[in-house]
mmCIF file of C-alpha atoms and ligand atoms in Angstrom:
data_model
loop_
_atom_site.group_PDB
_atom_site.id
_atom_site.type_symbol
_atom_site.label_atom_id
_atom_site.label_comp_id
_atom_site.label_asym_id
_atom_site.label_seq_id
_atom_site.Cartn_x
_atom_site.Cartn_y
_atom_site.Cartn_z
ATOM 1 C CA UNK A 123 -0.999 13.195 -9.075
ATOM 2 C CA UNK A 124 0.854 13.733 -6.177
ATOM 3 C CA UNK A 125 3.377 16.753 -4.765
ATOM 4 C CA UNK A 126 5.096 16.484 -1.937
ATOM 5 C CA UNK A 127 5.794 20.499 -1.969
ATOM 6 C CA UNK A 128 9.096 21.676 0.164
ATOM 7 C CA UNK A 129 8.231 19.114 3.019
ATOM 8 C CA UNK A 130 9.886 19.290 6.252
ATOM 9 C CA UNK A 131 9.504 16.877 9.208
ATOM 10 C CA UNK A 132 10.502 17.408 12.596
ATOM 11 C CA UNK A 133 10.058 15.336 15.814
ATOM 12 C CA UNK A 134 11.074 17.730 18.534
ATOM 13 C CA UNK A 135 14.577 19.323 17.147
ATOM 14 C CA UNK A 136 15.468 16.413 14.791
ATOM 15 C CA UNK A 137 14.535 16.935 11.184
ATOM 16 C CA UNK A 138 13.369 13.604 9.973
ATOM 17 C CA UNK A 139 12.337 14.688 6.312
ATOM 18 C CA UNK A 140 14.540 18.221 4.733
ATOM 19 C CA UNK A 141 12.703 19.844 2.274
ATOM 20 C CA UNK A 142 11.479 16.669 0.139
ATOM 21 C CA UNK A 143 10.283 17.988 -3.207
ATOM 22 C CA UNK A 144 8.976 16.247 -5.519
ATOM 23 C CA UNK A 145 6.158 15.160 -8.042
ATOM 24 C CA UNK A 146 4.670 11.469 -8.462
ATOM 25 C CA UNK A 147 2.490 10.789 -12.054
ATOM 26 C CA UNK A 148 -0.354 8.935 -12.655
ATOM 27 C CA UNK A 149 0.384 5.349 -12.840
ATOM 28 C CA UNK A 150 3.964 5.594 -12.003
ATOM 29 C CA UNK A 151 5.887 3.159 -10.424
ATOM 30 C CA UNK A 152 7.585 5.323 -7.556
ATOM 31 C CA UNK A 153 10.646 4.025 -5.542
ATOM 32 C CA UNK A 154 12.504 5.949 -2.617
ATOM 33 C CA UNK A 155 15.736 4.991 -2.238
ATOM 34 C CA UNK A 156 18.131 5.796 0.693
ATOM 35 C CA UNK A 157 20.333 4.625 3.595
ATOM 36 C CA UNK A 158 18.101 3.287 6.839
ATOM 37 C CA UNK A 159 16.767 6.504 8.814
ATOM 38 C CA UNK A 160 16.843 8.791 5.704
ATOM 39 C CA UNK A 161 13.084 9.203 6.137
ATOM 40 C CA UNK A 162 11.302 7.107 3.747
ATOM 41 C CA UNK A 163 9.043 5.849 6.305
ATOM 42 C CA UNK A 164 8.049 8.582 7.419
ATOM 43 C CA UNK A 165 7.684 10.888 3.548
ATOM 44 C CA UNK A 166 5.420 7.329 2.940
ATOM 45 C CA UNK A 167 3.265 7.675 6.483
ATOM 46 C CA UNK A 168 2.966 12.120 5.186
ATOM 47 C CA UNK A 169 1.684 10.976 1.943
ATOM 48 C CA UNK A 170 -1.084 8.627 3.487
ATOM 49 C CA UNK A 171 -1.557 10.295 6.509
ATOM 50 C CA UNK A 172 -0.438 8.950 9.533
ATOM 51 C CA UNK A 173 2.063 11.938 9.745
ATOM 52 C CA UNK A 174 1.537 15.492 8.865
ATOM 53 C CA UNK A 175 4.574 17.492 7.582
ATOM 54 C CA UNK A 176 6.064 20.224 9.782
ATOM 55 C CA UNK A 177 6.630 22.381 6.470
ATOM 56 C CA UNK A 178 5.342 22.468 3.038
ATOM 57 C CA UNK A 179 2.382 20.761 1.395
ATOM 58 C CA UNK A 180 1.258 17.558 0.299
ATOM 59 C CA UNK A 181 -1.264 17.715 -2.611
ATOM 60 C CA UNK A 182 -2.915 14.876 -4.172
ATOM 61 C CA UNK A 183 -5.078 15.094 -6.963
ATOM 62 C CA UNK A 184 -4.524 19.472 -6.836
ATOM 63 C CA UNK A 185 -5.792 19.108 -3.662
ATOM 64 C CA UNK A 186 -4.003 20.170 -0.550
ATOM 65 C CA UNK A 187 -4.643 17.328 1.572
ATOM 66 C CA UNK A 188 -2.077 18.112 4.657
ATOM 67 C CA UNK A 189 -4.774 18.181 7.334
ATOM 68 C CA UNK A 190 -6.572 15.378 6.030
ATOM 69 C CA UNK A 191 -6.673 11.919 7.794
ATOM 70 C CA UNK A 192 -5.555 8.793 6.490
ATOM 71 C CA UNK A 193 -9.332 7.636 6.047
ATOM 72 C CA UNK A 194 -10.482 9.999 3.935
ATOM 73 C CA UNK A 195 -7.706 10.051 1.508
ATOM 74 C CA UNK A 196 -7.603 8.164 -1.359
ATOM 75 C CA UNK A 197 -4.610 6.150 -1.092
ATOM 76 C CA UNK A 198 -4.275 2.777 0.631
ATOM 77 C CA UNK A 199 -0.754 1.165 2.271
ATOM 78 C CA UNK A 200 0.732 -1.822 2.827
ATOM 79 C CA UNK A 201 3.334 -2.145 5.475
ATOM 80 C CA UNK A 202 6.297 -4.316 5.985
ATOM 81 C CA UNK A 203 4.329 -5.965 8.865
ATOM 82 C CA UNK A 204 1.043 -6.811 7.235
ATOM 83 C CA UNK A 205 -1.543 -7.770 9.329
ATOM 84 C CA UNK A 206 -4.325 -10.335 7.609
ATOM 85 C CA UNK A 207 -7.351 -11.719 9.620
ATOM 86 C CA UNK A 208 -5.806 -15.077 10.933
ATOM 87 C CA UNK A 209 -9.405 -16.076 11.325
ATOM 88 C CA UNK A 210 -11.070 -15.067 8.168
ATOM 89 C CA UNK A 211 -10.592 -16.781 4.864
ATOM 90 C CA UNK A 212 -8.494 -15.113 2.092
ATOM 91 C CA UNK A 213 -11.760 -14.678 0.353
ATOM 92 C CA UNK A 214 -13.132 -12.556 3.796
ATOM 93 C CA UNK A 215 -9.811 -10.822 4.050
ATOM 94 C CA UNK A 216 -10.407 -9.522 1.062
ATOM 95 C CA UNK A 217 -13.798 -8.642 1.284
ATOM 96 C CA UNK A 218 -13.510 -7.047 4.452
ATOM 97 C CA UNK A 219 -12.440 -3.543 3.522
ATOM 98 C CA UNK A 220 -15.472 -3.291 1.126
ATOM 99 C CA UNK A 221 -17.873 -5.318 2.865
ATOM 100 C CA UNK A 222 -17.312 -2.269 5.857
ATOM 101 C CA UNK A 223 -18.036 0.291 3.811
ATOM 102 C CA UNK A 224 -21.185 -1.593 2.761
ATOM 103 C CA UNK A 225 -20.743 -1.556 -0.580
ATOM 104 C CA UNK A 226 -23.572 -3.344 -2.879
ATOM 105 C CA UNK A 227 -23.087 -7.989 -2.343
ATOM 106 C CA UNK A 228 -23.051 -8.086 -6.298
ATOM 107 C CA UNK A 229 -20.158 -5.484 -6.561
ATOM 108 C CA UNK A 230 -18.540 -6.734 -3.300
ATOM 109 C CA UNK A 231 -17.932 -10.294 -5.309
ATOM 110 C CA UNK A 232 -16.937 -9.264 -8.572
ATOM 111 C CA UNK A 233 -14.026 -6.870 -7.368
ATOM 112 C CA UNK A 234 -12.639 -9.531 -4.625
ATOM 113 C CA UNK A 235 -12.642 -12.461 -7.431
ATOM 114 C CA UNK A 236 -10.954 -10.370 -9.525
ATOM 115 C CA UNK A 237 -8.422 -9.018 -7.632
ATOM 116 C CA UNK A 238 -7.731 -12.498 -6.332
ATOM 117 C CA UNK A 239 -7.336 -13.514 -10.366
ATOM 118 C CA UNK A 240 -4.718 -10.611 -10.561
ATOM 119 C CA UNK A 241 -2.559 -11.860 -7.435
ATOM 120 C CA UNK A 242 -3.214 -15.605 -8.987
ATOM 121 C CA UNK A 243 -4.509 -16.703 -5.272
ATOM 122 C CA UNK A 244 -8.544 -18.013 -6.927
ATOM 123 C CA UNK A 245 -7.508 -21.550 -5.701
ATOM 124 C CA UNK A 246 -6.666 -20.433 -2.556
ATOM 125 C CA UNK A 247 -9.921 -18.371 -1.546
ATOM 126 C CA UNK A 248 -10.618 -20.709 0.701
ATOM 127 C CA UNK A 249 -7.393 -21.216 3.144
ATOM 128 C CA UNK A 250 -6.959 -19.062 6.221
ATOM 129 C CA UNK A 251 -3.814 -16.851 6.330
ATOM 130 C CA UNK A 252 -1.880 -19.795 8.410
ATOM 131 C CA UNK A 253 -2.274 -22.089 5.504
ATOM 132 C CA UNK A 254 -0.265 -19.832 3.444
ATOM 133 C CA UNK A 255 3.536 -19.629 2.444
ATOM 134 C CA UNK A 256 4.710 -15.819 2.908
ATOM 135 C CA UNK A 257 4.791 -14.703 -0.607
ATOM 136 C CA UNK A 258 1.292 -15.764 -0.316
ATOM 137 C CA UNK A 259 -0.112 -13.809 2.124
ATOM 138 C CA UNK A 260 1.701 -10.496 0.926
ATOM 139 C CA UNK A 261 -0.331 -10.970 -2.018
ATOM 140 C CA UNK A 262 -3.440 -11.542 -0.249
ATOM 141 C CA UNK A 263 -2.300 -8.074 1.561
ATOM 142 C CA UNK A 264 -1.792 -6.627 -1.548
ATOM 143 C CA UNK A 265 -5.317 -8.005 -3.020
ATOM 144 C CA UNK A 266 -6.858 -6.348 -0.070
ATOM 145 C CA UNK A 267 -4.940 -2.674 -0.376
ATOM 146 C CA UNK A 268 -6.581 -2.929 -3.907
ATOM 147 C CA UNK A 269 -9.831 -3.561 -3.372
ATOM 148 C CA UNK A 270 -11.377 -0.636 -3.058
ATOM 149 C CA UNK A 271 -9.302 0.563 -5.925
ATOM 150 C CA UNK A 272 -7.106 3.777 -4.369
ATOM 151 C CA UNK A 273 -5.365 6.130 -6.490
ATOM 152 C CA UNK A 274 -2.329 5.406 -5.345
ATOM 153 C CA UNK A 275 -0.640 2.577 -3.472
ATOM 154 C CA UNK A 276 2.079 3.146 -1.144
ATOM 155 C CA UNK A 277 4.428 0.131 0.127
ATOM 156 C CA UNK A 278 6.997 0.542 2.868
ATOM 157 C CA UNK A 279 9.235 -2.379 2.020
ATOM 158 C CA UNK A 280 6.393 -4.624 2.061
ATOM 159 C CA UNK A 281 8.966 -7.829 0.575
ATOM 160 C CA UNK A 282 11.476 -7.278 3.999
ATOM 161 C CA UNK A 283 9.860 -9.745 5.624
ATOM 162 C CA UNK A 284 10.352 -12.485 2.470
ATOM 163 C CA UNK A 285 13.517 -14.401 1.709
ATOM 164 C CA UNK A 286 15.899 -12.937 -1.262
ATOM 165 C CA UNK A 287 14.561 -15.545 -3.735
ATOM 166 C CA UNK A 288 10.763 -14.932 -3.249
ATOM 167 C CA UNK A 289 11.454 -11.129 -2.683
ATOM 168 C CA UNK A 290 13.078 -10.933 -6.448
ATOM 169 C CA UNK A 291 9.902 -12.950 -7.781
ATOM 170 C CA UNK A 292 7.520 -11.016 -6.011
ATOM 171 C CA UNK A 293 9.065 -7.525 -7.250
ATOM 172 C CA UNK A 294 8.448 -8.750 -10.863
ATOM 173 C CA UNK A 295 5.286 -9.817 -9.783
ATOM 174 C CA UNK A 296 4.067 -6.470 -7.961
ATOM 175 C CA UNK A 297 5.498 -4.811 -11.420
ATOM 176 C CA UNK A 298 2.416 -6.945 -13.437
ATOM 177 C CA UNK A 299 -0.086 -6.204 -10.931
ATOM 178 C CA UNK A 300 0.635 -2.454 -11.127
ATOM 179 C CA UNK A 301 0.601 -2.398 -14.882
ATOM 180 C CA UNK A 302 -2.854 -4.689 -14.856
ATOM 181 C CA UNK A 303 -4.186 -2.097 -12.050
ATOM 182 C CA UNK A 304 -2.972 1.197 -13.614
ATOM 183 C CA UNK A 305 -2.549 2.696 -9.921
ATOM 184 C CA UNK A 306 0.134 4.388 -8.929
ATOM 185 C CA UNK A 307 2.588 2.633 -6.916
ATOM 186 C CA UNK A 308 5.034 4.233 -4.501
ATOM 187 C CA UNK A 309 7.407 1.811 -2.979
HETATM 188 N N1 ATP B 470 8.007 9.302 15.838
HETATM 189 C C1 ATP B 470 9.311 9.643 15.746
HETATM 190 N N2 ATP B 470 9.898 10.396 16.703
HETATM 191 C C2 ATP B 470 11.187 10.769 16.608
HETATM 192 N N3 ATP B 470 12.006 10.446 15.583
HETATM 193 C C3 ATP B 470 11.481 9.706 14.602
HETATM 194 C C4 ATP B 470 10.122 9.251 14.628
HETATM 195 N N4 ATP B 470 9.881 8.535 13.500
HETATM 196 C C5 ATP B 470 11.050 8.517 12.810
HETATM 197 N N5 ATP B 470 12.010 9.230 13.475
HETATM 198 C C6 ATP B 470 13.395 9.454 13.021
HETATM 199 O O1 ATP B 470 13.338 10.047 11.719
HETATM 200 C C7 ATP B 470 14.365 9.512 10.886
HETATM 201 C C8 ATP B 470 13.740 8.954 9.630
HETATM 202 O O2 ATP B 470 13.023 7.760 9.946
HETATM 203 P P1 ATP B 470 12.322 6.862 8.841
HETATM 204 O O3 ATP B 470 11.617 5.778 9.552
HETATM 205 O O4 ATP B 470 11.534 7.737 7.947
HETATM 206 O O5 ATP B 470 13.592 6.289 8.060
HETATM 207 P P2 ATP B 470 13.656 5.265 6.829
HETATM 208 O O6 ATP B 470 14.302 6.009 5.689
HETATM 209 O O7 ATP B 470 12.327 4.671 6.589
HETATM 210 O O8 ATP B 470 14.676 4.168 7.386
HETATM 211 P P3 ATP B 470 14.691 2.564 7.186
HETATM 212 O O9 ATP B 470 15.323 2.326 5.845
HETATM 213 O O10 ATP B 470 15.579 2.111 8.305
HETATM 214 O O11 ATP B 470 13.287 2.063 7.299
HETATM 215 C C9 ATP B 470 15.097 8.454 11.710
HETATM 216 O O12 ATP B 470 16.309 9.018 12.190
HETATM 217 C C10 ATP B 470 14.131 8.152 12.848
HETATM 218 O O13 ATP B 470 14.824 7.792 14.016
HETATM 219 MG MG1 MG B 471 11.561 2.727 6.774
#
């Protein structure tokens, strides 16, 4: 589903990412492992698109998408540092992704109470963000990256930010959601 094909990334003279090759299946769950400035960050921001690669390819789907911007490729990210709507409800955080690209009210409400269901967070659909413990809001993060239903998720340490005891709990939890979900996860 996706190749990251003989991928190079330079800034200036310093090579960020050597010649990364590799293949990611449908409904995988993905994990890049490596010592701090090996270039996960930056293989993650190539793959969605905040980055594109000095050498190589990046295909996803068959299709070569290394000149294509984040926005129009079907994969959604959650980063270490998410950012929810402090003024918006959980249920409007949510909804906000779909509710943008106008999707139908009907359709808007059945996919936000369900992915709510999957991160367990119904009772909380009301609270803002600042009523939440952290584990909390990374789901409501996550509930939002999965909205619109991408192909792939990618996470860029999205549990650093989350003491040792929650992080463990919410690895086994991001586990269930990706097997409920079926999207690929790269983490
Ligand atoms: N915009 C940039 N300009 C110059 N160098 C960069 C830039 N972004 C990243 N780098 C360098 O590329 C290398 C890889 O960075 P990257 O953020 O991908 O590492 P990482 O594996 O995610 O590390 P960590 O585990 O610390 O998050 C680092 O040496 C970093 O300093
Ligand atoms: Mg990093």
């Amino acid at each position: 589903m996706i190749e990251i094909d003989h991928v190079t990334k330079r800034f200036a003279d310093y090579v960020a990412v050597a010649d990364a090759d590799f293949s990611i299946a449908s409904g995988e769950f993905f994990s890049m492992l490596g010592p701090s400035g090996c270039g996960k960050t930056t293989t993650l921001r190539m793959i969605a698109g905040f980055e594109s690669p000095t050498e190589g390819a990046i295909r996803l789907e068959g299709v070569d998408v290394s000149r294509v911007p984040p926005h129009k490729r079907n994969v959604n990210t959650v980063f270490q540092h998410y950012a929810l709507f402090p003024h918006m409800t959980v249920w409007d955080n949510v909804a906000y992704g779909p509710r943008s690209a106008k999707k139908d009210k009907a359709e808007i409400k059945r996919s936000v109470d369900e992915l709510l269901d999957i991160v367990r967070l119904t009772d909380f659909a009301k609270r803002k963000p600042g009523q939440l413990s952290g584990g909390q809001q990374q789901r409501v993060a996550l509930a939002r990256a999965l909205v619109n239903y991408p192909s792939a998720l990618l996470l860029d340490e999205p549990l650093g930010a989350l003491d040792l005891k929650l992080r463990h709990a919410m690895q086994f939890e991001l586990k269930r959601i990706q097997r409920e979900v079926g999207i690929t996860f790269i983490y």
